[in-house]
Short mmCIF file of C-alpha atoms in Angstrom, two decimals:
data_model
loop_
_atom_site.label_atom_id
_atom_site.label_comp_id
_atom_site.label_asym_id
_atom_site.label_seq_id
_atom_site.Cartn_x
_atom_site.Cartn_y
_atom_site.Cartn_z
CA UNK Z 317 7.59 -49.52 -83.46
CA UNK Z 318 9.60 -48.09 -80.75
CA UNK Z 319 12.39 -50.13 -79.03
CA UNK Z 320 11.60 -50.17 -75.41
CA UNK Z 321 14.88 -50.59 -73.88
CA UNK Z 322 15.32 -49.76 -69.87
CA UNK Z 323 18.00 -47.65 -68.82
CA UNK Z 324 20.08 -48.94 -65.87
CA UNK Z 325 18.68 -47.53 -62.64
CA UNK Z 326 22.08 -45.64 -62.16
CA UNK Z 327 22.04 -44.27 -65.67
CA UNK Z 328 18.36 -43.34 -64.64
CA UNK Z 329 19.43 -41.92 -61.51
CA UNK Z 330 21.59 -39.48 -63.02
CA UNK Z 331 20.59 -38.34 -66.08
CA UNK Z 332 17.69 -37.18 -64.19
CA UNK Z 333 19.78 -35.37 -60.80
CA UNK Z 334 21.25 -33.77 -64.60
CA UNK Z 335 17.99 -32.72 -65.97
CA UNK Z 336 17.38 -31.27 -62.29
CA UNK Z 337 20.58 -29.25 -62.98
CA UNK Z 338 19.17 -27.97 -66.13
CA UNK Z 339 16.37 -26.90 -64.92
CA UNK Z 340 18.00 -24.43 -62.14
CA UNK Z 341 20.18 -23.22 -65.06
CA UNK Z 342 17.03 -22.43 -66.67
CA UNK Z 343 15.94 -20.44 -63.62
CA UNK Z 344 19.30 -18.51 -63.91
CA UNK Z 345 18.69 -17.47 -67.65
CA UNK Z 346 15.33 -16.58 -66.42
CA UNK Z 347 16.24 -13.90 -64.03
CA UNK Z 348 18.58 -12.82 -66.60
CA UNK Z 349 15.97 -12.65 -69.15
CA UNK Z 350 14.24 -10.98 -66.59
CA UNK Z 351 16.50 -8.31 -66.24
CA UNK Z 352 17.07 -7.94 -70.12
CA UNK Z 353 13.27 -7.04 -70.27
CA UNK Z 354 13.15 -4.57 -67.51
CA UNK Z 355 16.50 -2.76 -69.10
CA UNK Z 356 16.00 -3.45 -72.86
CA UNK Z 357 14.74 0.54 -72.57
CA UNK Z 358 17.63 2.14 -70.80
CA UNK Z 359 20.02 3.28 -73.57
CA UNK Z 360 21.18 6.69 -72.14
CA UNK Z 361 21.06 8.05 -75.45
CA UNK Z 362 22.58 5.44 -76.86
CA UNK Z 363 21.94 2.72 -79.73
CA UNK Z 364 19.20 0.45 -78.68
CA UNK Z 365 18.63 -3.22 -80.29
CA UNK Z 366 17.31 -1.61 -83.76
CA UNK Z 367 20.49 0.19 -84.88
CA UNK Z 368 22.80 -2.38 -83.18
CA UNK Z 369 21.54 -5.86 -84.33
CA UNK Z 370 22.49 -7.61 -87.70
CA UNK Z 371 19.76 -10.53 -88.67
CA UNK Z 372 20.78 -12.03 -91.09
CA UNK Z 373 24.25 -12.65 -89.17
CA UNK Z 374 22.07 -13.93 -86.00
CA UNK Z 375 20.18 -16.31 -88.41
CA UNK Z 376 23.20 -17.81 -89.50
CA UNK Z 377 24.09 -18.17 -86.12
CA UNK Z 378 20.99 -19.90 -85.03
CA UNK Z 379 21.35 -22.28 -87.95
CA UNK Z 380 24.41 -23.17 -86.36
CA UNK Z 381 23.22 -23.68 -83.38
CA UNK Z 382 20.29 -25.80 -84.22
CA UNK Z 383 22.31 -28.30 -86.97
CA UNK Z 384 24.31 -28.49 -84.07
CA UNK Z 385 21.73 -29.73 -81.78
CA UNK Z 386 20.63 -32.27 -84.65
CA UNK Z 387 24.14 -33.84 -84.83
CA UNK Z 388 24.79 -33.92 -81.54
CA UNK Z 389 21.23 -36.14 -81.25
CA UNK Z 390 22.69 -37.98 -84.51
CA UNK Z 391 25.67 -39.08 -82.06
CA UNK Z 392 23.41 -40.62 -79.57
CA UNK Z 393 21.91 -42.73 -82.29
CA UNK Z 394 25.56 -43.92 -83.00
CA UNK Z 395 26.00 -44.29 -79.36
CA UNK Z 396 22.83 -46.73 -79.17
CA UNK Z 397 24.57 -48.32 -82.06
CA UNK Z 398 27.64 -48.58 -80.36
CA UNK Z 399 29.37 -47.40 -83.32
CA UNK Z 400 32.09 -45.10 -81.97
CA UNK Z 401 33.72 -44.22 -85.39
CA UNK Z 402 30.07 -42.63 -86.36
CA UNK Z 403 30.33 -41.10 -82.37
CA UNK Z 404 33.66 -39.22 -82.56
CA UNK Z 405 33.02 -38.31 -86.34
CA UNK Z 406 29.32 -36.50 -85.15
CA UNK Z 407 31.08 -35.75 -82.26
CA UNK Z 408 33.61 -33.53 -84.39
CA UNK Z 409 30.84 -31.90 -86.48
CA UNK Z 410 29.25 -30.59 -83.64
CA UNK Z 411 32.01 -29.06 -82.56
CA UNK Z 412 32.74 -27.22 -85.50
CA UNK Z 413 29.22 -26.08 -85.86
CA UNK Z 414 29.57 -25.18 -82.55
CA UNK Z 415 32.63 -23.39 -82.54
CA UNK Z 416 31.30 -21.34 -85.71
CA UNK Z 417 28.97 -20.33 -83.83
CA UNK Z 418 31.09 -18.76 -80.77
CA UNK Z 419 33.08 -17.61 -83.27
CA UNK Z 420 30.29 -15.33 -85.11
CA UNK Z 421 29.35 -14.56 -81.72
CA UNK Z 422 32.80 -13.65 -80.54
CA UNK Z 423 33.48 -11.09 -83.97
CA UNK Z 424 29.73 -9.55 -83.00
CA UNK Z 425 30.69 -8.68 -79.18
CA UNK Z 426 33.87 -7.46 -80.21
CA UNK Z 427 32.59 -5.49 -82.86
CA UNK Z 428 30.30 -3.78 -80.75
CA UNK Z 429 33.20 -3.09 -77.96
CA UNK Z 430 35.04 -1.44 -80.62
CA UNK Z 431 32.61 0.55 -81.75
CA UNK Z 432 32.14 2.37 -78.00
CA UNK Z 433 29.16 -0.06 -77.30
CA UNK Z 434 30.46 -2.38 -74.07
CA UNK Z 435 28.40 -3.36 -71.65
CA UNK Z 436 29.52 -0.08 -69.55
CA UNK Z 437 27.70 2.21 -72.21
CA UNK Z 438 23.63 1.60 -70.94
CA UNK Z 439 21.87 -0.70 -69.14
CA UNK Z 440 20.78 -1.98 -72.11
CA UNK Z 441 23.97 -3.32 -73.14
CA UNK Z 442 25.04 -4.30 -69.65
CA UNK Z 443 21.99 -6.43 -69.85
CA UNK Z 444 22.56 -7.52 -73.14
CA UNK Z 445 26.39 -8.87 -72.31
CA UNK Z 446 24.99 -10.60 -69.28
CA UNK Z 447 22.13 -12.63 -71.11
CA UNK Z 448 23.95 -13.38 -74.50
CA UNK Z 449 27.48 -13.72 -72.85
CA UNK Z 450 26.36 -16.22 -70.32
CA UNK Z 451 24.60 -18.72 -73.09
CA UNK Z 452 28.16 -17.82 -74.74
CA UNK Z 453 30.03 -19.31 -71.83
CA UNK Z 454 27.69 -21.77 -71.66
CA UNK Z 455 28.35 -22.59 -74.97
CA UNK Z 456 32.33 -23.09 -74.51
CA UNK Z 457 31.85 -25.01 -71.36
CA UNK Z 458 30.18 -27.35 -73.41
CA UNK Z 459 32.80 -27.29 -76.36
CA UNK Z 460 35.82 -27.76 -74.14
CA UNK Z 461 33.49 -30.94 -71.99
CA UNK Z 462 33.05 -31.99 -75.91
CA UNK Z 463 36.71 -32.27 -76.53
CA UNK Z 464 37.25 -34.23 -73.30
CA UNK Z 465 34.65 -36.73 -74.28
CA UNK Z 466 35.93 -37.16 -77.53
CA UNK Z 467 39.46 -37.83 -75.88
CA UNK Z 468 37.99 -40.50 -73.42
CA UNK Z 469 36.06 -42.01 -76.26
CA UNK Z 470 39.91 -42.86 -78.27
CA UNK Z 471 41.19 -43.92 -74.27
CA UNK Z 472 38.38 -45.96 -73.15
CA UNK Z 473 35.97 -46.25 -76.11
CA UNK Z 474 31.92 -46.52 -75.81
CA UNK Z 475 32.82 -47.42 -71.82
CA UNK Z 476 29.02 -47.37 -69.90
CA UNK Z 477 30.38 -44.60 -67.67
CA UNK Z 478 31.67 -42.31 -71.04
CA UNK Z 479 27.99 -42.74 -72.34
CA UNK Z 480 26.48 -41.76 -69.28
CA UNK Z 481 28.35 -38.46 -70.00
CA UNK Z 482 27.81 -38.41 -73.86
CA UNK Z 483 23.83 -38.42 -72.64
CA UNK Z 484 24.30 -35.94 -70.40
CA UNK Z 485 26.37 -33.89 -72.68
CA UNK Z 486 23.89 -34.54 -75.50
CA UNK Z 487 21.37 -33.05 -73.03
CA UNK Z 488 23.46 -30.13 -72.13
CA UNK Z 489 23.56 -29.56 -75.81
CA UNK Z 490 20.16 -29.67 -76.49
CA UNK Z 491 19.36 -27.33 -73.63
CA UNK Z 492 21.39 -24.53 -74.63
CA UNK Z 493 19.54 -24.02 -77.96
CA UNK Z 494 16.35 -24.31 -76.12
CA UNK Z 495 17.39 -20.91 -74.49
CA UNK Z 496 18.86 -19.65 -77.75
CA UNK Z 497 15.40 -19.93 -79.37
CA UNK Z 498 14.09 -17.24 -76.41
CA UNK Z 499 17.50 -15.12 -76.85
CA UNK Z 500 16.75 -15.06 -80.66
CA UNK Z 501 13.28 -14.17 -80.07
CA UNK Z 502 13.35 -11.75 -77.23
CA UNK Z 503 16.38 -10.07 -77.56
CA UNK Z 504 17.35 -9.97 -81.48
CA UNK Z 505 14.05 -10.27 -83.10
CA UNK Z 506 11.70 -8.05 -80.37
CA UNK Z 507 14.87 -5.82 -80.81
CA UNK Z 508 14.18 -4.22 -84.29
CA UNK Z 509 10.30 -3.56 -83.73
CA UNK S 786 11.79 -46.40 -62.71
CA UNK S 787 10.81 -44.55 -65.87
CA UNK S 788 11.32 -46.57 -68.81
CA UNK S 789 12.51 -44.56 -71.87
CA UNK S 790 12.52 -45.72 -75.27
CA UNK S 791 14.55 -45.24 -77.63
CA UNK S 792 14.41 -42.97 -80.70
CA UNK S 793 15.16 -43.24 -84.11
CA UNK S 794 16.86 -41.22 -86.86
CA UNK S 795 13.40 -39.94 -87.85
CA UNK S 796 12.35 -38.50 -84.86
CA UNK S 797 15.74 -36.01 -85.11
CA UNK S 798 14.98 -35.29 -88.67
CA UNK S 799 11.43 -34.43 -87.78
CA UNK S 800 12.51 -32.25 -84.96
CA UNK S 801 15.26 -30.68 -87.26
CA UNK S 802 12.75 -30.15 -90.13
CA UNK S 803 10.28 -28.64 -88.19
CA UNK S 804 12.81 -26.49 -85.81
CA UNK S 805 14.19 -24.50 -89.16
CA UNK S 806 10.87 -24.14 -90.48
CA UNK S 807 9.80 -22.33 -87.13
CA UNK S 808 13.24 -20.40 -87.19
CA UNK S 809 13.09 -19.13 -90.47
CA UNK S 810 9.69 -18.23 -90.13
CA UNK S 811 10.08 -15.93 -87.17
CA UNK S 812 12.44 -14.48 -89.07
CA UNK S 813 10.75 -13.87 -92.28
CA UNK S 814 8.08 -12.40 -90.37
CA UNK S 815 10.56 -9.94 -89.00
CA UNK S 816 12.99 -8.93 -91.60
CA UNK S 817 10.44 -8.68 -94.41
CA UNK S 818 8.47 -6.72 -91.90
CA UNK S 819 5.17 -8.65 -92.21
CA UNK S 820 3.95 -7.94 -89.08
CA UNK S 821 4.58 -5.36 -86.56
CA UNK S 822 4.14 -4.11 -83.30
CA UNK S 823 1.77 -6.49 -81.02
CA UNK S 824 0.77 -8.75 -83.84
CA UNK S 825 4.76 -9.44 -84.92
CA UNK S 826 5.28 -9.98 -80.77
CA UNK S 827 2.71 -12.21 -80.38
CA UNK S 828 3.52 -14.07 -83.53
CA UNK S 829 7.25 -14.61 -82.72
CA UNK S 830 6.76 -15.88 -79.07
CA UNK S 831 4.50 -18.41 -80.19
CA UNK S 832 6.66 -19.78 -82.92
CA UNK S 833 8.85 -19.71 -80.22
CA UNK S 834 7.09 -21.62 -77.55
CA UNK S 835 6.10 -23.72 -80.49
CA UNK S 836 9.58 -24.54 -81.17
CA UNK S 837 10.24 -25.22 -77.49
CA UNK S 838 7.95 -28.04 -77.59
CA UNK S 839 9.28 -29.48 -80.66
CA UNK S 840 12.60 -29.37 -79.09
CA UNK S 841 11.19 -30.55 -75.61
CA UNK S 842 9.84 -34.06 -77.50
CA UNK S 843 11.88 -34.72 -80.26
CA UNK S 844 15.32 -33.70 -78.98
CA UNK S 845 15.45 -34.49 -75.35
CA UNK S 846 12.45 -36.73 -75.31
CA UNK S 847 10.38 -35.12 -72.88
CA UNK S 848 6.82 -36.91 -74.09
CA UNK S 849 8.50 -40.51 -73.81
CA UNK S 850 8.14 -41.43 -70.24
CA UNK S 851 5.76 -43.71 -68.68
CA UNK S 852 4.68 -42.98 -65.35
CA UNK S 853 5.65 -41.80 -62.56
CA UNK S 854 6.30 -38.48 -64.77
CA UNK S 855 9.50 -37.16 -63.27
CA UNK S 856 11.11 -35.23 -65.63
CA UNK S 857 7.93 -33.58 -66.19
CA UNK S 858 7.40 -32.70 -62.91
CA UNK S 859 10.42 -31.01 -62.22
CA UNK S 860 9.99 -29.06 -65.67
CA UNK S 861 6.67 -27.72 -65.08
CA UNK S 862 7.86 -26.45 -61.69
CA UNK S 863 10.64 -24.61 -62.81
CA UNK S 864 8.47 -23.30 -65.52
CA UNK S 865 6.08 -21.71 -62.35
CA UNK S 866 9.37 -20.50 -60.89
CA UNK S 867 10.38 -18.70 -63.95
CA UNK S 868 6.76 -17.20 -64.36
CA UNK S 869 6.84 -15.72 -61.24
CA UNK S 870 10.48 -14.31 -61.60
CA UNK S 871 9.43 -12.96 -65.20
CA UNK S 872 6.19 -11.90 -63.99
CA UNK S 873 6.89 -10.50 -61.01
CA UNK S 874 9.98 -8.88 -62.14
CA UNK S 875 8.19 -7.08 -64.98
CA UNK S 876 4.78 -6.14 -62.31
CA UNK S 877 7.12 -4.66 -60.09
CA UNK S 878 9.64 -2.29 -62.59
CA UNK S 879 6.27 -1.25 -64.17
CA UNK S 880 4.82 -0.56 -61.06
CA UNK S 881 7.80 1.35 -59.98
CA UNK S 882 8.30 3.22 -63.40
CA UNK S 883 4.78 4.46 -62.20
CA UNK S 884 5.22 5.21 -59.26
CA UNK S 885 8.16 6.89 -59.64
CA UNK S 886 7.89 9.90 -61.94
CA UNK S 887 9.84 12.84 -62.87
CA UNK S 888 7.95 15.95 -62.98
CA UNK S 889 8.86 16.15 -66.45
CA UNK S 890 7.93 12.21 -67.34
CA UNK S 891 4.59 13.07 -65.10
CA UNK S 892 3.88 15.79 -67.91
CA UNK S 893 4.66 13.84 -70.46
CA UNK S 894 2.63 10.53 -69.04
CA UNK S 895 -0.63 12.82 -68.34
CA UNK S 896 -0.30 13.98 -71.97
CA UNK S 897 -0.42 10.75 -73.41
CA UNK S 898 -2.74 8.73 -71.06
CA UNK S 899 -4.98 11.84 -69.80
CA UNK S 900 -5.30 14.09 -72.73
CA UNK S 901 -3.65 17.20 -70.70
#
């Protein structure tokens, strides 16, 4: 049976002016999809997705990503609970996970720099950077707003205003590997046919 | 107001479960070269959107509230935003590709398309 419990009209209030937010930041990895797919052709002669990509490295990225997601819903469940030892300690998981990920991310765009293929070499790769780097910095924005929660969480403990942000965080969270599923797709997996 | 319930452990695990079995799918399907071309495109993109979904109502809950449908709303109107940016993007590079020609490229196009 599910437990019907209201939100506070605040709460309400907010989380959705947040899921509002989301959805423009879904309009801005649009256009940049956008622009991926018009450029994904240009690579003045150079490498194109085929020679460049790695899969099984971006699958073990992606599992990451997602187990990442799962925790991070795995905290709000502790949050409901009020249990804020369970919070912090999901709370750190995800952050690993999360961290691996930039991390795998980080060694693949620097690899690629190295090798002569920056974002200056073909539109391609200009596009590329844009597209991945941008769900990138998404990505540490939402590490380093992590951390900050986790240090008002040992301050203030389960306070209502700290889990109005863990929801929105959790959201935040949850979003980002809603676009990675497209970015995985479109640009990694459509990239080696 | 929207009233949301809550979820439970097993509607994560169900979203998990069924998230990695999409994922590794789409991969499968890729690296052991199963499909190709248009079939393998078609085939990854709807895992994909399939996935979306899965993520849409088991991790952030997107099935759960009762009327009026808010969150909904504002979804499936950025979703017709970002159709026409996609899809209008895409119509108007491949219109201008056309349109826009080399002589060599012309040669190559009537070649391939005309039979000259």
């Amino acid at each position: 049976m599910i437990d019907q419990i209201k939100a506070t009209t605040d709460d309400t209030r907010v989380t959705f002016g947040f899921w509002v937010y989301l959805m423009t930041d879904a309009v801005l990895f649009a256009s940049l999809f956008a622009t991926y797919a018009v450029l994904k052709g240009n690579t003045f002669g150079g490498p194109g997705g085929g020679e460049l990509f790695d899969l099984p490295f971006v699958l073990v990225e992606t599992l990451l990503l997602l187990t990442s997601s799962f925790t991070a819903g795995l905290m709000m469940l502790a949050v409901h609970a009020r249990r804020k030892t369970q919070v912090l300690a999901w709370l750190t998981v995800t952050f690993i996970l999360g961290l691996s990920f930039l991390a795998m991310e980080l060694s693949e765009f620097t690899q690629l720099v190295n090798e002569g293929n920056s974002w200056s070499r073909s539109g391609f790769l200009s596009a590329f950077f844009t597209l991945v780097g941008t769900h990138g910095l998404h990505i540490l924005s939402g590490l380093i707003w992590l951390v900050v929660l986790m240090t008002q969480i040992m301050r203030q403990g389960l306070a209502d205003s700290v889990i109005r942000r863990l929801t929105l965080f959790s959201m935040f969270w949850h979003f980002l590997d809603v676009i990675w599923i497209f970015i995985f797709t479109i640009v990694y997996l459509m990239g080696v046919l | 107001m929207s009233v949301i319930p809550r979820s439970s452990l097993v509607t994560y695990v169900i979203g998990f479960v069924l998230s990695l079995l999409l994922t590794i799918s789409a991969f499968m399907l890729i690296m052991n070269h199963t499909l190709s071309g248009n079939e393998a495109i078609i085939a990854i993109v709807g895992l994909a959107v399939v996935q979306l979904f899965v993520q849409l109502f088991f991790f952030l809950h997107l099935g759960r509230e009762s009327k009026p449908y808010w969150n909904l709303s504002v979804l499936l109107f950025a979703a017709g935003v970002i159709a026409v940016i996609i899809g209008g993007s895409l119509w108007i590079m491949r219109n201008l590709d056309y349109n826009m020609m080399t002589p060599e490229e012309t040669k190559v196009y009537m070649h391939n398309h005309e039979g000259l």
